[in-house]
PDB file of C-alpha atoms and ligand atoms in Angstrom:
ATOM      1  CA  MET R  20      75.569  90.849  30.984  1.00 50.00           C
ATOM      2  CA  LYS R  21      76.364  87.496  29.508  1.00 49.00           C
ATOM      3  CA  PHE R  22      78.527  85.740  32.081  1.00 50.00           C
ATOM      4  CA  LEU R  23      76.930  83.234  34.381  1.00 47.00           C
ATOM      5  CA  LEU R  24      78.565  80.252  36.043  1.00 47.00           C
ATOM      6  CA  PRO R  25      76.810  76.985  35.137  1.00 47.00           C
ATOM      7  CA  ALA R  26      75.606  76.634  38.739  1.00 46.00           C
ATOM      8  CA  THR R  27      74.193  80.160  38.700  1.00 45.00           C
ATOM      9  CA  LEU R  28      72.572  79.501  35.360  1.00 43.00           C
ATOM     10  CA  ALA R  29      70.890  76.391  36.734  1.00 45.00           C
ATOM     11  CA  ILE R  30      69.493  78.392  39.634  1.00 43.00           C
ATOM     12  CA  VAL R  31      68.304  81.137  37.304  1.00 41.00           C
ATOM     13  CA  LEU R  32      66.588  78.632  35.048  1.00 42.00           C
ATOM     14  CA  ALA R  33      65.062  76.807  38.010  1.00 41.00           C
ATOM     15  CA  THR R  34      63.637  80.017  39.452  1.00 39.00           C
ATOM     16  CA  ALA R  35      62.758  81.705  36.184  1.00 38.00           C
ATOM     17  CA  SER R  36      59.127  80.683  36.363  1.00 39.00           C
ATOM     18  CA  ALA R  37      58.792  82.004  39.912  1.00 39.00           C
ATOM     19  CA  ALA R  38      60.556  85.339  39.468  1.00 38.00           C
ATOM     20  CA  PRO R  39      61.097  87.288  36.247  1.00 39.00           C
ATOM     21  CA  LEU R  40      64.700  87.649  35.126  1.00 39.00           C
ATOM     22  CA  SER R  41      66.179  90.958  36.078  1.00 40.00           C
ATOM     23  CA  PRO R  42      67.753  93.199  33.454  1.00 42.00           C
ATOM     24  CA  ARG R  43      71.228  92.051  34.579  1.00 48.00           C
ATOM     25  CA  ARG R  44      70.917  89.228  32.120  1.00 46.00           C
ATOM     26  CA  PHE R  45      72.958  87.076  29.814  1.00 49.00           C
ATOM     27  CA  GLY R  46      73.028  87.195  26.034  1.00 46.00           C
ATOM     28  CA  GLN R  47      72.349  90.923  25.980  1.00 50.00           C
ATOM     29  CA  GLU R  48      74.398  91.491  22.829  1.00 45.00           C
ATOM     30  CA  GLN R  49      71.747  89.632  20.829  1.00 47.00           C
ATOM     31  CA  ALA R  50      69.333  92.421  21.673  1.00 56.00           C
ATOM     32  CA  VAL R  51      70.945  94.572  18.965  1.00 77.00           C
ATOM     33  CA  ASP R  52      69.768  92.074  16.322  1.00 85.00           C
ATOM     34  CA  LEU R  53      71.563  94.060  13.653  1.00 90.00           C
ATOM     35  CA  GLY R  54      71.332  91.527  10.807  1.00 90.00           C
ATOM     36  CA  ASP R  55      67.516  91.564  10.719  1.00 91.00           C
ATOM     37  CA  LYS R  56      67.398  95.355  10.887  1.00 92.00           C
ATOM     38  CA  LEU R  57      69.909  95.726   8.065  1.00 94.00           C
ATOM     39  CA  ASN R  58      68.143  93.111   5.934  1.00 94.00           C
ATOM     40  CA  ALA R  59      65.137  95.419   5.833  1.00 95.00           C
ATOM     41  CA  ALA R  60      67.268  97.947   3.922  1.00 96.00           C
ATOM     42  CA  GLY R  61      67.913  95.467   1.104  1.00 95.00           C
ATOM     43  CA  PRO R  62      65.046  96.540  -1.198  1.00 96.00           C
ATOM     44  CA  PHE R  63      66.175 100.179  -0.925  1.00 97.00           C
ATOM     45  CA  CYS R  64      69.875  99.666  -1.718  1.00 97.00           C
ATOM     46  CA  GLN R  65      71.944  98.429  -4.689  1.00 96.00           C
ATOM     47  CA  ASN R  66      73.978  95.197  -4.758  1.00 95.00           C
ATOM     48  CA  PHE R  67      73.051  94.457  -1.179  1.00 94.00           C
ATOM     49  CA  ALA R  68      73.349  90.646  -1.225  1.00 92.00           C
ATOM     50  CA  GLY R  69      75.331  89.438   1.777  1.00 93.00           C
ATOM     51  CA  VAL R  70      75.902  92.946   3.124  1.00 93.00           C
ATOM     52  CA  ALA R  71      73.424  92.774   6.013  1.00 93.00           C
ATOM     53  CA  GLY R  72      74.725  89.372   7.078  1.00 92.00           C
ATOM     54  CA  THR R  73      78.333  90.503   7.071  1.00 93.00           C
ATOM     55  CA  LEU R  74      77.724  93.713   9.026  1.00 93.00           C
ATOM     56  CA  GLY R  75      75.170  92.141  11.363  1.00 92.00           C
ATOM     57  CA  GLY R  76      77.387  89.124  11.965  1.00 91.00           C
ATOM     58  CA  GLY R  77      80.127  91.461  13.158  1.00 92.00           C
ATOM     59  CA  SER R  78      77.984  93.036  15.851  1.00 91.00           C
ATOM     60  CA  PRO R  79      78.057  90.472  18.691  1.00 89.00           C
ATOM     61  CA  GLY R  80      81.854  90.329  18.551  1.00 91.00           C
ATOM     62  CA  THR R  81      82.049  94.081  19.171  1.00 93.00           C
ATOM     63  CA  ILE R  82      80.191  93.995  22.481  1.00 92.00           C
ATOM     64  CA  VAL R  83      81.475  90.872  24.207  1.00 91.00           C
ATOM     65  CA  ALA R  84      83.567  91.614  27.283  1.00 90.00           C
ATOM     66  CA  ARG R  85      86.906  90.963  25.604  1.00 91.00           C
ATOM     67  CA  ALA R  86      86.234  93.268  22.637  1.00 94.00           C
ATOM     68  CA  ASP R  87      87.796  96.694  22.135  1.00 96.00           C
ATOM     69  CA  PRO R  88      84.958  98.969  23.327  1.00 96.00           C
ATOM     70  CA  CYS R  89      85.586 101.301  20.380  1.00 98.00           C
ATOM     71  CA  ALA R  90      84.999  98.490  17.849  1.00 97.00           C
ATOM     72  CA  LYS R  91      81.222  98.905  17.925  1.00 96.00           C
ATOM     73  CA  LEU R  92      81.557 102.600  17.106  1.00 98.00           C
ATOM     74  CA  ARG R  93      83.737 101.739  14.102  1.00 98.00           C
ATOM     75  CA  LEU R  94      81.150  99.167  12.996  1.00 97.00           C
ATOM     76  CA  ALA R  95      78.399 101.793  13.304  1.00 97.00           C
ATOM     77  CA  ASP R  96      80.451 104.158  11.112  1.00 98.00           C
ATOM     78  CA  GLN R  97      80.911 101.320   8.640  1.00 97.00           C
ATOM     79  CA  ILE R  98      77.150 100.710   8.480  1.00 96.00           C
ATOM     80  CA  VAL R  99      76.458 104.317   7.490  1.00 97.00           C
ATOM     81  CA  ALA R 100      79.340 104.327   5.001  1.00 97.00           C
ATOM     82  CA  THR R 101      77.968 101.099   3.515  1.00 96.00           C
ATOM     83  CA  ALA R 102      74.528 102.644   3.049  1.00 95.00           C
ATOM     84  CA  LYS R 103      76.119 105.449   1.034  1.00 94.00           C
ATOM     85  CA  ALA R 104      78.353 103.077  -0.942  1.00 96.00           C
ATOM     86  CA  HIS R 105      75.324 100.981  -1.914  1.00 97.00           C
ATOM     87  CA  GLN R 106      73.280 103.962  -3.092  1.00 96.00           C
ATOM     88  CA  CYS R 107      70.500 103.381  -0.578  1.00 97.00           C
ATOM     89  CA  THR R 108      67.434 105.576  -1.019  1.00 97.00           C
ATOM     90  CA  ALA R 109      66.380 107.909   1.798  1.00 97.00           C
ATOM     91  CA  GLU R 110      64.307 105.076   3.207  1.00 97.00           C
ATOM     92  CA  GLY R 111      67.198 102.619   3.044  1.00 97.00           C
ATOM     93  CA  LEU R 112      69.535 105.159   4.590  1.00 97.00           C
ATOM     94  CA  LYS R 113      67.104 105.695   7.454  1.00 97.00           C
ATOM     95  CA  ILE R 114      66.932 101.943   8.158  1.00 96.00           C
ATOM     96  CA  MET R 115      70.740 101.714   8.098  1.00 96.00           C
ATOM     97  CA  LEU R 116      71.161 104.813  10.272  1.00 97.00           C
ATOM     98  CA  ASP R 117      68.655 103.522  12.847  1.00 97.00           C
ATOM     99  CA  ALA R 118      70.572 100.224  13.015  1.00 96.00           C
ATOM    100  CA  ALA R 119      73.894 102.080  13.348  1.00 97.00           C
ATOM    101  CA  MET R 120      72.405 104.135  16.213  1.00 97.00           C
ATOM    102  CA  ASP R 121      71.336 100.906  17.924  1.00 96.00           C
ATOM    103  CA  GLU R 122      74.915  99.651  17.633  1.00 96.00           C
ATOM    104  CA  VAL R 123      76.281 102.882  19.164  1.00 97.00           C
ATOM    105  CA  HIS R 124      73.681 102.605  21.941  1.00 97.00           C
ATOM    106  CA  ALA R 125      74.351  98.921  22.709  1.00 95.00           C
ATOM    107  CA  GLU R 126      75.709  97.877  26.082  1.00 95.00           C
ATOM    108  CA  HIS R 127      79.221  96.453  26.060  1.00 94.00           C
ATOM    109  CA  ASN R 128      79.400  93.396  28.291  1.00 92.00           C
ATOM    110  CA  PHE R 129      81.869  92.978  31.093  1.00 90.00           C
ATOM    111  CA  ASN R 130      82.645  90.033  33.308  1.00 90.00           C
ATOM    112  CA  PRO R 131      80.904  90.694  36.658  1.00 88.00           C
ATOM    113  CA  PHE R 132      83.178  88.134  38.321  1.00 88.00           C
ATOM    114  CA  THR R 133      86.310  90.146  37.576  1.00 88.00           C
ATOM    115  CA  GLY R 134      85.090  93.719  37.964  1.00 88.00           C
ATOM    116  CA  ALA R 135      82.149  96.056  38.436  1.00 90.00           C
ATOM    117  CA  LEU R 136      83.020  98.815  35.979  1.00 94.00           C
ATOM    118  CA  ASP R 137      81.570  99.203  32.487  1.00 95.00           C
ATOM    119  CA  ILE R 138      83.886  99.035  29.477  1.00 95.00           C
ATOM    120  CA  VAL R 139      83.232 102.119  27.340  1.00 97.00           C
ATOM    121  CA  CYS R 140      85.131 103.700  24.434  1.00 98.00           C
ATOM    122  CA  LEU R 141      87.308 106.595  25.612  1.00 97.00           C
ATOM    123  CA  ASP R 142      88.270 107.859  22.133  1.00 97.00           C
ATOM    124  CA  PRO R 143      86.630 111.265  21.525  1.00 97.00           C
ATOM    125  CA  THR R 144      87.013 110.906  17.733  1.00 98.00           C
ATOM    126  CA  LEU R 145      84.563 107.967  17.553  1.00 98.00           C
ATOM    127  CA  PRO R 146      82.095 107.508  16.047  1.00 98.00           C
ATOM    128  CA  VAL R 147      83.199 109.645  13.103  1.00 98.00           C
ATOM    129  CA  THR R 148      79.761 109.911  11.419  1.00 98.00           C
ATOM    130  CA  PRO R 149      78.201 113.227  12.551  1.00 98.00           C
ATOM    131  CA  GLU R 150      74.692 111.725  12.735  1.00 98.00           C
ATOM    132  CA  LEU R 151      75.920 109.114  15.224  1.00 98.00           C
ATOM    133  CA  ARG R 152      77.532 111.528  17.672  1.00 98.00           C
ATOM    134  CA  GLY R 153      76.088 112.347  21.088  1.00 98.00           C
ATOM    135  CA  ILE R 154      74.373 109.000  21.798  1.00 98.00           C
ATOM    136  CA  PRO R 155      75.888 107.476  24.962  1.00 98.00           C
ATOM    137  CA  PRO R 156      75.656 103.679  25.360  1.00 97.00           C
ATOM    138  CA  LEU R 157      73.549 101.699  27.804  1.00 96.00           C
ATOM    139  CA  VAL R 158      75.450 100.560  30.888  1.00 96.00           C
ATOM    140  CA  ASP R 159      74.937  97.525  33.089  1.00 94.00           C
ATOM    141  CA  PRO R 160      71.860  98.257  35.275  1.00 93.00           C
ATOM    142  CA  ARG R 161      73.492  96.553  38.310  1.00 89.00           C
ATOM    143  CA  ASN R 162      70.099  95.782  39.822  1.00 84.00           C
ATOM    144  CA  ASN R 163      70.926  92.216  40.832  1.00 81.00           C
ATOM    145  CA  GLY R 164      71.983  93.085  44.346  1.00 82.00           C
ATOM    146  CA  PRO R 165      75.260  94.208  45.845  1.00 86.00           C
ATOM    147  CA  GLY R 166      77.422  91.407  44.445  1.00 86.00           C
ATOM    148  CA  GLY R 167      80.160  90.039  46.648  1.00 85.00           C
ATOM    149  CA  ASN R 168      78.751  86.498  46.726  1.00 85.00           C
ATOM    150  CA  GLY R 169      79.305  83.521  44.441  1.00 85.00           C
ATOM    151  CA  GLY R 170      82.415  85.233  43.133  1.00 87.00           C
ATOM    152  CA  LEU R 171      80.545  88.277  41.821  1.00 89.00           C
ATOM    153  CA  ALA R 172      82.462  91.529  42.226  1.00 91.00           C
ATOM    154  CA  LEU R 173      81.024  94.049  44.686  1.00 92.00           C
ATOM    155  CA  VAL R 174      78.829  96.657  43.024  1.00 91.00           C
ATOM    156  CA  PRO R 175      80.094 100.143  43.996  1.00 91.00           C
ATOM    157  CA  ALA R 176      77.785 102.322  46.109  1.00 91.00           C
ATOM    158  CA  GLY R 177      75.631 104.545  43.946  1.00 93.00           C
ATOM    159  CA  ALA R 178      76.248 102.540  40.785  1.00 94.00           C
ATOM    160  CA  GLU R 179      72.710 101.184  40.442  1.00 94.00           C
ATOM    161  CA  ALA R 180      71.065 104.601  40.798  1.00 96.00           C
ATOM    162  CA  ALA R 181      73.600 106.207  38.455  1.00 97.00           C
ATOM    163  CA  ALA R 182      73.129 103.438  35.888  1.00 96.00           C
ATOM    164  CA  PHE R 183      69.343 103.819  35.952  1.00 97.00           C
ATOM    165  CA  LYS R 184      69.598 107.570  35.432  1.00 98.00           C
ATOM    166  CA  ALA R 185      72.127 107.239  32.611  1.00 98.00           C
ATOM    167  CA  ASN R 186      70.151 104.474  30.887  1.00 97.00           C
ATOM    168  CA  ALA R 187      66.898 106.435  31.064  1.00 98.00           C
ATOM    169  CA  ALA R 188      68.665 109.462  29.576  1.00 98.00           C
ATOM    170  CA  THR R 189      70.412 107.579  26.788  1.00 97.00           C
ATOM    171  CA  ASN R 190      67.200 105.739  25.890  1.00 97.00           C
ATOM    172  CA  ALA R 191      65.504 109.109  25.484  1.00 98.00           C
ATOM    173  CA  THR R 192      68.462 110.382  23.429  1.00 98.00           C
ATOM    174  CA  LEU R 193      68.258 107.361  21.115  1.00 98.00           C
ATOM    175  CA  THR R 194      64.516 107.798  20.574  1.00 98.00           C
ATOM    176  CA  ALA R 195      64.955 111.491  19.783  1.00 98.00           C
ATOM    177  CA  ALA R 196      67.916 110.779  17.486  1.00 98.00           C
ATOM    178  CA  LYS R 197      65.931 108.252  15.460  1.00 97.00           C
ATOM    179  CA  ALA R 198      63.030 110.669  15.135  1.00 98.00           C
ATOM    180  CA  ALA R 199      65.349 113.498  14.054  1.00 98.00           C
ATOM    181  CA  GLY R 200      67.572 111.344  11.831  1.00 97.00           C
ATOM    182  CA  THR R 201      70.619 112.546  13.743  1.00 98.00           C
ATOM    183  CA  GLY R 202      72.099 112.400  17.216  1.00 98.00           C
ATOM    184  CA  PRO R 203      72.433 115.600  19.246  1.00 98.00           C
ATOM    185  CA  GLY R 204      76.160 115.826  18.471  1.00 98.00           C
ATOM    186  CA  SER R 205      79.061 116.015  20.914  1.00 98.00           C
ATOM    187  CA  THR R 206      82.791 116.700  20.869  1.00 97.00           C
ATOM    188  CA  LYS R 207      83.286 114.204  23.712  1.00 97.00           C
ATOM    189  CA  SER R 208      83.917 110.470  23.861  1.00 98.00           C
ATOM    190  CA  VAL R 209      80.879 108.321  24.621  1.00 98.00           C
ATOM    191  CA  ALA R 210      82.490 107.608  28.037  1.00 98.00           C
ATOM    192  CA  GLU R 211      82.686 111.332  28.803  1.00 97.00           C
ATOM    193  CA  GLN R 212      79.057 111.690  27.697  1.00 98.00           C
ATOM    194  CA  LEU R 213      78.120 109.157  30.394  1.00 98.00           C
ATOM    195  CA  VAL R 214      80.158 111.132  32.940  1.00 97.00           C
ATOM    196  CA  ASP R 215      78.091 114.178  32.016  1.00 97.00           C
ATOM    197  CA  LEU R 216      75.008 112.114  32.907  1.00 97.00           C
ATOM    198  CA  GLY R 217      76.511 111.375  36.341  1.00 96.00           C
ATOM    199  CA  PHE R 218      77.762 107.872  35.498  1.00 97.00           C
ATOM    200  CA  THR R 219      81.442 107.386  36.370  1.00 96.00           C
ATOM    201  CA  PHE R 220      81.642 103.602  36.887  1.00 95.00           C
ATOM    202  CA  ILE R 221      83.794 103.109  33.781  1.00 96.00           C
ATOM    203  CA  GLN R 222      87.083 101.275  33.369  1.00 94.00           C
ATOM    204  CA  GLY R 223      90.121 103.474  32.746  1.00 93.00           C
ATOM    205  CA  LEU R 224      88.191 106.713  33.078  1.00 88.00           C
ATOM    206  CA  ASN R 225      90.856 108.408  35.172  1.00 75.00           C
ATOM    207  CA  ALA R 226      93.382 107.808  32.430  1.00 60.00           C
ATOM    208  CA  VAL R 227      91.516 110.139  30.060  1.00 53.00           C
ATOM    209  CA  ALA R 228      92.902 113.620  29.810  1.00 50.00           C
ATOM    210  CA  PRO R 229      89.987 116.000  29.310  1.00 48.00           C
ATOM    211  CA  THR R 230      90.162 117.812  25.996  1.00 50.00           C
ATOM    212  CA  PRO R 231      89.791 121.600  26.282  1.00 48.00           C
ATOM    213  CA  SER R 232      86.233 121.518  24.999  1.00 49.00           C
ATOM    214  CA  ALA R 233      85.426 118.680  27.400  1.00 44.00           C
ATOM    215  CA  ALA R 234      87.034 120.170  30.495  1.00 44.00           C
ATOM    216  CA  ASP R 235      83.647 120.690  32.096  1.00 45.00           C
ATOM    217  CA  GLY R 236      82.681 117.084  31.490  1.00 42.00           C
ATOM    218  CA  PHE R 237      84.196 115.693  34.675  1.00 42.00           C
ATOM    219  CA  ASP R 238      82.004 117.362  37.211  1.00 40.00           C
ATOM    220  CA  GLY R 239      79.391 114.588  37.220  1.00 37.00           C
TER     221      GLY R 239
HETATM  222  C1  LIG Y  13      66.547 101.448  28.249  1.00 66.10           C
HETATM  223  O1  LIG Y  13      66.197 100.692  27.101  1.00 66.10           O
HETATM  224  C2  LIG Y  13      66.469  99.295  27.193  1.00 66.10           C
HETATM  225  C3  LIG Y  13      66.117  98.650  25.875  1.00 66.10           C
HETATM  226  O2  LIG Y  13      66.888  99.157  24.852  1.00 66.10           O
HETATM  227  C4  LIG Y  13      65.684  98.695  28.316  1.00 66.10           C
HETATM  228  O3  LIG Y  13      66.011  97.334  28.448  1.00 66.10           O
HETATM  229  C5  LIG Y  13      66.001  99.424  29.619  1.00 66.10           C
HETATM  230  O4  LIG Y  13      65.149  98.946  30.634  1.00 66.10           O
HETATM  231  C6  LIG Y  13      65.812 100.931  29.470  1.00 66.10           C
HETATM  232  N1  LIG Y  13      66.308 101.550  30.702  1.00 66.10           N
HETATM  233  C7  LIG Y  13      65.721 102.583  31.302  1.00 66.10           C
HETATM  234  C8  LIG Y  13      66.298 103.009  32.604  1.00 66.10           C
HETATM  235  O5  LIG Y  13      64.780 103.173  30.810  1.00 66.10           O
END
């Protein structure tokens, strides 16, 4: 979560030494740190100058609140395609794939002053890369209290517990996917994958028509 009013920020900074910052924090998109991860692939790929910087530099813009939530999945596809286009060795491909998985797994920010629902890609065709499918994203942990004060939107009942469960599950999925070199696969959108984990606090979810293969995905 990256939005904080200046006054709130001042309070957070003033109290930071007394109490550790909670995971509902600002600047979260920097956690992906894609440029550094992709740079490590350089020695294992051809004509790689500038590639890591360009792809990595695109990452923060895909997970800010105003971004299309499907943009990060397209960027992840582009990272894997780039690895192939630059003849990366198996080692280079693994570095690129791990970074692409981190991008798929990244939390998309939303403005907690204007809403309390996560912004998640609803397009079941993304990401296209088979190895990247089946990894749901992190969602806002919502563990900063109920909201409703200082202009913060109210956090819906059950959202914190559901977010914790979904985040624990998707963290485990990411770890397993990196170890296996491929995600578990899914025919569903990443939003529907979160619904399957019991997390329904997603913008626009009701507008999604379940696809036949995903018809059982709305019972969470
Ligand atoms: C999931 O992993 C992120 C780091 O990627 C961590 O900040 C978060 O606490 C983890 N959540 C759970 C519920 O394990």
